[in-house]
């Protein structure tokens, strides 16, 4: 350029520079590239400075013309950069707003799923097995009266069996049921034999809390009445059920006593080298049937009652019954 520097060529070149810069600034799509453009066109070592460094070769009176022209160009371009910066900012903002917008019509995502409490799933498992054996599920009230909870089950007032089943009384007659056995009576009152029912539910006793006792727990009652049922049917049913639930754990029947069954037995399974009592059972006492107006010469039957907590604890190797009631998610999430 040296030898050909003239006012005209410099002005031409300034115009070229201006057009290019304008075009690039308008086309910039990021804040950072705008800064780079500013440096490369208007910075200390930028194209404008390079151009102006040849101004010294112009005659003295022509220099201010170029100087003035360059200043206008510079302010114009800086102005353009600022404007572009602002519009980019608002475009960014629009993009952010668009990307962060909440679509309230979208389906929810990432909702944690709950699942059944181990006591419920144990009850379900027990119920399923008996449904498979042809039993029907019935329920009874948790608030019972003395007649259904005790008397109709051959447990008169002052009978020593009441000691083991002290409970919470609402008044002299109403109480929280101590077992699911009253459902036997309620069902037989309205449904003549033959019957095959189970009744799962919550029961209550005045027990202090420890690793194996809780004042609230759950039972499943079993009742079958038909012509010709005897102890072998009871045994066969209990064995089939336990095998289905526990697999091949050893089982034993032990003679026992319940006021509403005769003969009665308790059933143990061998678990971790020890015999563990899992249910009570027996042939329904004829006195119970006669009390309901059922001919005990014709109809016989068996009954059984089991504690759901115990089944659940063996099934899941849980060492303390309180874990089943204190709703600690760290524990419950394991099932
Ligand atoms: N109701 C008894 C209890 O809670 C358990 C029981 C034992 C129920 C023998 C029965 C049975 O139906 O035949 O201790």
mmCIF file of N, CA, C and O in Angstrom, residues 41-78:
data_model
loop_
_atom_site.group_PDB
_atom_site.id
_atom_site.type_symbol
_atom_site.label_atom_id
_atom_site.label_comp_id
_atom_site.label_asym_id
_atom_site.label_seq_id
_atom_site.Cartn_x
_atom_site.Cartn_y
_atom_site.Cartn_z
ATOM 1 N N UNK A 41 -11.430 -5.897 14.809
ATOM 2 C CA UNK A 41 -11.617 -4.703 13.973
ATOM 3 C C UNK A 41 -11.143 -3.431 14.647
ATOM 4 O O UNK A 41 -10.488 -2.611 14.031
ATOM 5 N N UNK A 42 -11.455 -3.291 15.968
ATOM 6 C CA UNK A 42 -11.214 -1.995 16.595
ATOM 7 C C UNK A 42 -10.149 -2.007 17.679
ATOM 8 O O UNK A 42 -9.838 -0.975 18.253
ATOM 9 N N UNK A 43 -9.613 -3.204 17.985
ATOM 10 C CA UNK A 43 -8.615 -3.304 19.044
ATOM 11 C C UNK A 43 -7.303 -2.612 18.681
ATOM 12 O O UNK A 43 -7.128 -2.156 17.543
ATOM 13 N N UNK A 44 -6.379 -2.574 19.664
ATOM 14 C CA UNK A 44 -5.102 -1.875 19.469
ATOM 15 C C UNK A 44 -4.339 -2.390 18.263
ATOM 16 O O UNK A 44 -3.679 -1.637 17.556
ATOM 17 N N UNK A 45 -4.387 -3.726 18.072
ATOM 18 C CA UNK A 45 -3.697 -4.278 16.916
ATOM 19 C C UNK A 45 -4.679 -4.695 15.835
ATOM 20 O O UNK A 45 -4.373 -5.495 14.959
ATOM 21 N N UNK A 46 -5.890 -4.138 15.917
ATOM 22 C CA UNK A 46 -6.948 -4.518 14.996
ATOM 23 C C UNK A 46 -6.787 -3.855 13.624
ATOM 24 O O UNK A 46 -5.868 -3.049 13.396
ATOM 25 N N UNK A 47 -7.715 -4.207 12.750
ATOM 26 C CA UNK A 47 -7.589 -3.760 11.354
ATOM 27 C C UNK A 47 -7.660 -2.238 11.189
ATOM 28 O O UNK A 47 -6.984 -1.669 10.326
ATOM 29 N N UNK A 48 -8.462 -1.600 12.020
ATOM 30 C CA UNK A 48 -8.563 -0.142 11.904
ATOM 31 C C UNK A 48 -7.229 0.516 12.249
ATOM 32 O O UNK A 48 -6.751 1.387 11.510
ATOM 33 N N UNK A 49 -6.602 0.032 13.354
ATOM 34 C CA UNK A 49 -5.296 0.606 13.729
ATOM 35 C C UNK A 49 -4.270 0.408 12.636
ATOM 36 O O UNK A 49 -3.498 1.321 12.296
ATOM 37 N N UNK A 50 -4.255 -0.784 12.044
ATOM 38 C CA UNK A 50 -3.298 -1.065 10.973
ATOM 39 C C UNK A 50 -3.482 -0.076 9.810
ATOM 40 O O UNK A 50 -2.532 0.516 9.290
ATOM 41 N N UNK A 51 -4.775 0.106 9.480
ATOM 42 C CA UNK A 51 -5.086 1.021 8.381
ATOM 43 C C UNK A 51 -4.623 2.453 8.674
ATOM 44 O O UNK A 51 -4.004 3.120 7.843
ATOM 45 N N UNK A 52 -4.914 2.867 9.919
ATOM 46 C CA UNK A 52 -4.597 4.246 10.281
ATOM 47 C C UNK A 52 -3.090 4.500 10.396
ATOM 48 O O UNK A 52 -2.631 5.637 10.281
ATOM 49 N N UNK A 53 -2.331 3.366 10.616
ATOM 50 C CA UNK A 53 -0.887 3.573 10.763
ATOM 51 C C UNK A 53 -0.261 4.091 9.459
ATOM 52 O O UNK A 53 0.794 4.714 9.460
ATOM 53 N N UNK A 54 -0.966 3.880 8.325
ATOM 54 C CA UNK A 54 -0.407 4.404 7.069
ATOM 55 C C UNK A 54 -0.821 5.859 6.808
ATOM 56 O O UNK A 54 -0.453 6.475 5.823
ATOM 57 N N UNK A 55 -1.628 6.406 7.778
ATOM 58 C CA UNK A 55 -2.130 7.782 7.622
ATOM 59 C C UNK A 55 -0.993 8.798 7.631
ATOM 60 O O UNK A 55 -1.084 9.842 6.982
ATOM 61 N N UNK A 56 0.097 8.403 8.336
ATOM 62 C CA UNK A 56 1.238 9.291 8.465
ATOM 63 C C UNK A 56 1.851 9.684 7.101
ATOM 64 O O UNK A 56 2.560 10.677 6.979
ATOM 65 N N UNK A 57 1.558 8.846 6.107
ATOM 66 C CA UNK A 57 2.143 9.137 4.803
ATOM 67 C C UNK A 57 1.321 10.138 3.993
ATOM 68 O O UNK A 57 1.708 10.535 2.892
ATOM 69 N N UNK A 58 0.196 10.537 4.546
ATOM 70 C CA UNK A 58 -0.630 11.520 3.829
ATOM 71 C C UNK A 58 -0.136 12.930 4.145
ATOM 72 O O UNK A 58 0.455 13.146 5.210
ATOM 73 N N UNK A 59 -0.403 13.815 3.269
ATOM 74 C CA UNK A 59 -0.062 15.211 3.560
ATOM 75 C C UNK A 59 -0.808 15.673 4.818
ATOM 76 O O UNK A 59 -1.939 15.223 5.054
ATOM 77 N N UNK A 60 -0.149 16.535 5.615
ATOM 78 C CA UNK A 60 -0.675 17.006 6.905
ATOM 79 C C UNK A 60 -2.127 17.429 6.881
ATOM 80 O O UNK A 60 -2.901 17.055 7.774
ATOM 81 N N UNK A 61 -2.560 18.189 5.889
ATOM 82 C CA UNK A 61 -3.935 18.713 5.955
ATOM 83 C C UNK A 61 -4.993 17.649 5.666
ATOM 84 O O UNK A 61 -6.163 17.827 5.964
ATOM 85 N N UNK A 62 -4.523 16.527 5.087
ATOM 86 C CA UNK A 62 -5.511 15.475 4.785
ATOM 87 C C UNK A 62 -5.748 14.537 5.980
ATOM 88 O O UNK A 62 -6.746 13.833 6.047
ATOM 89 N N UNK A 63 -4.781 14.561 6.881
ATOM 90 C CA UNK A 63 -4.882 13.572 7.989
ATOM 91 C C UNK A 63 -6.156 13.733 8.827
ATOM 92 O O UNK A 63 -6.821 12.749 9.130
ATOM 93 N N UNK A 64 -6.514 14.986 9.233
ATOM 94 C CA UNK A 64 -7.742 15.114 10.064
ATOM 95 C C UNK A 64 -8.986 14.539 9.372
ATOM 96 O O UNK A 64 -9.895 14.048 10.044
ATOM 97 N N UNK A 65 -9.021 14.599 8.050
ATOM 98 C CA UNK A 65 -10.187 14.067 7.334
ATOM 99 C C UNK A 65 -10.338 12.569 7.634
ATOM 100 O O UNK A 65 -11.412 12.087 7.971
ATOM 101 N N UNK A 66 -9.167 11.895 7.493
ATOM 102 C CA UNK A 66 -9.186 10.456 7.768
ATOM 103 C C UNK A 66 -9.476 10.196 9.251
ATOM 104 O O UNK A 66 -10.289 9.344 9.600
ATOM 105 N N UNK A 67 -8.832 10.990 10.115
ATOM 106 C CA UNK A 67 -9.039 10.826 11.554
ATOM 107 C C UNK A 67 -10.512 10.927 11.926
ATOM 108 O O UNK A 67 -11.064 10.073 12.629
ATOM 109 N N UNK A 68 -11.137 11.961 11.406
ATOM 110 C CA UNK A 68 -12.556 12.195 11.678
ATOM 111 C C UNK A 68 -13.415 11.032 11.175
ATOM 112 O O UNK A 68 -14.286 10.504 11.864
ATOM 113 N N UNK A 69 -13.106 10.620 9.966
ATOM 114 C CA UNK A 69 -13.847 9.519 9.320
ATOM 115 C C UNK A 69 -13.717 8.234 10.162
ATOM 116 O O UNK A 69 -14.692 7.524 10.402
ATOM 117 N N UNK A 70 -12.467 7.992 10.607
ATOM 118 C CA UNK A 70 -12.213 6.792 11.398
ATOM 119 C C UNK A 70 -12.968 6.832 12.723
ATOM 120 O O UNK A 70 -13.513 5.824 13.179
ATOM 121 N N UNK A 71 -13.023 8.030 13.339
ATOM 122 C CA UNK A 71 -13.749 8.142 14.610
ATOM 123 C C UNK A 71 -15.233 7.837 14.442
ATOM 124 O O UNK A 71 -15.831 7.122 15.246
ATOM 125 N N UNK A 72 -15.807 8.398 13.402
ATOM 126 C CA UNK A 72 -17.229 8.138 13.154
ATOM 127 C C UNK A 72 -17.465 6.638 12.974
ATOM 128 O O UNK A 72 -18.378 6.044 13.542
ATOM 129 N N UNK A 73 -16.555 6.038 12.147
ATOM 130 C CA UNK A 73 -16.667 4.610 11.886
ATOM 131 C C UNK A 73 -16.601 3.807 13.189
ATOM 132 O O UNK A 73 -17.405 2.921 13.445
ATOM 133 N N UNK A 74 -15.629 4.200 14.019
ATOM 134 C CA UNK A 74 -15.419 3.463 15.265
ATOM 135 C C UNK A 74 -16.651 3.561 16.176
ATOM 136 O O UNK A 74 -17.167 2.562 16.671
ATOM 137 N N UNK A 75 -17.139 4.806 16.383
ATOM 138 C CA UNK A 75 -18.329 4.942 17.239
ATOM 139 C C UNK A 75 -19.504 4.163 16.666
ATOM 140 O O UNK A 75 -20.252 3.506 17.407
ATOM 141 N N UNK A 76 -19.645 4.254 15.345
ATOM 142 C CA UNK A 76 -20.763 3.547 14.704
ATOM 143 C C UNK A 76 -20.694 2.057 14.966
ATOM 144 O O UNK A 76 -21.690 1.417 15.325
ATOM 145 N N UNK A 77 -19.488 1.496 14.785
ATOM 146 C CA UNK A 77 -19.349 0.046 14.957
ATOM 147 C C UNK A 77 -19.548 -0.367 16.419
ATOM 148 O O UNK A 77 -20.203 -1.361 16.715
ATOM 149 N N UNK A 78 -18.976 0.459 17.344
ATOM 150 C CA UNK A 78 -19.155 0.134 18.769
ATOM 151 C C UNK A 78 -20.637 0.141 19.139
ATOM 152 O O UNK A 78 -21.127 -0.719 19.870
#
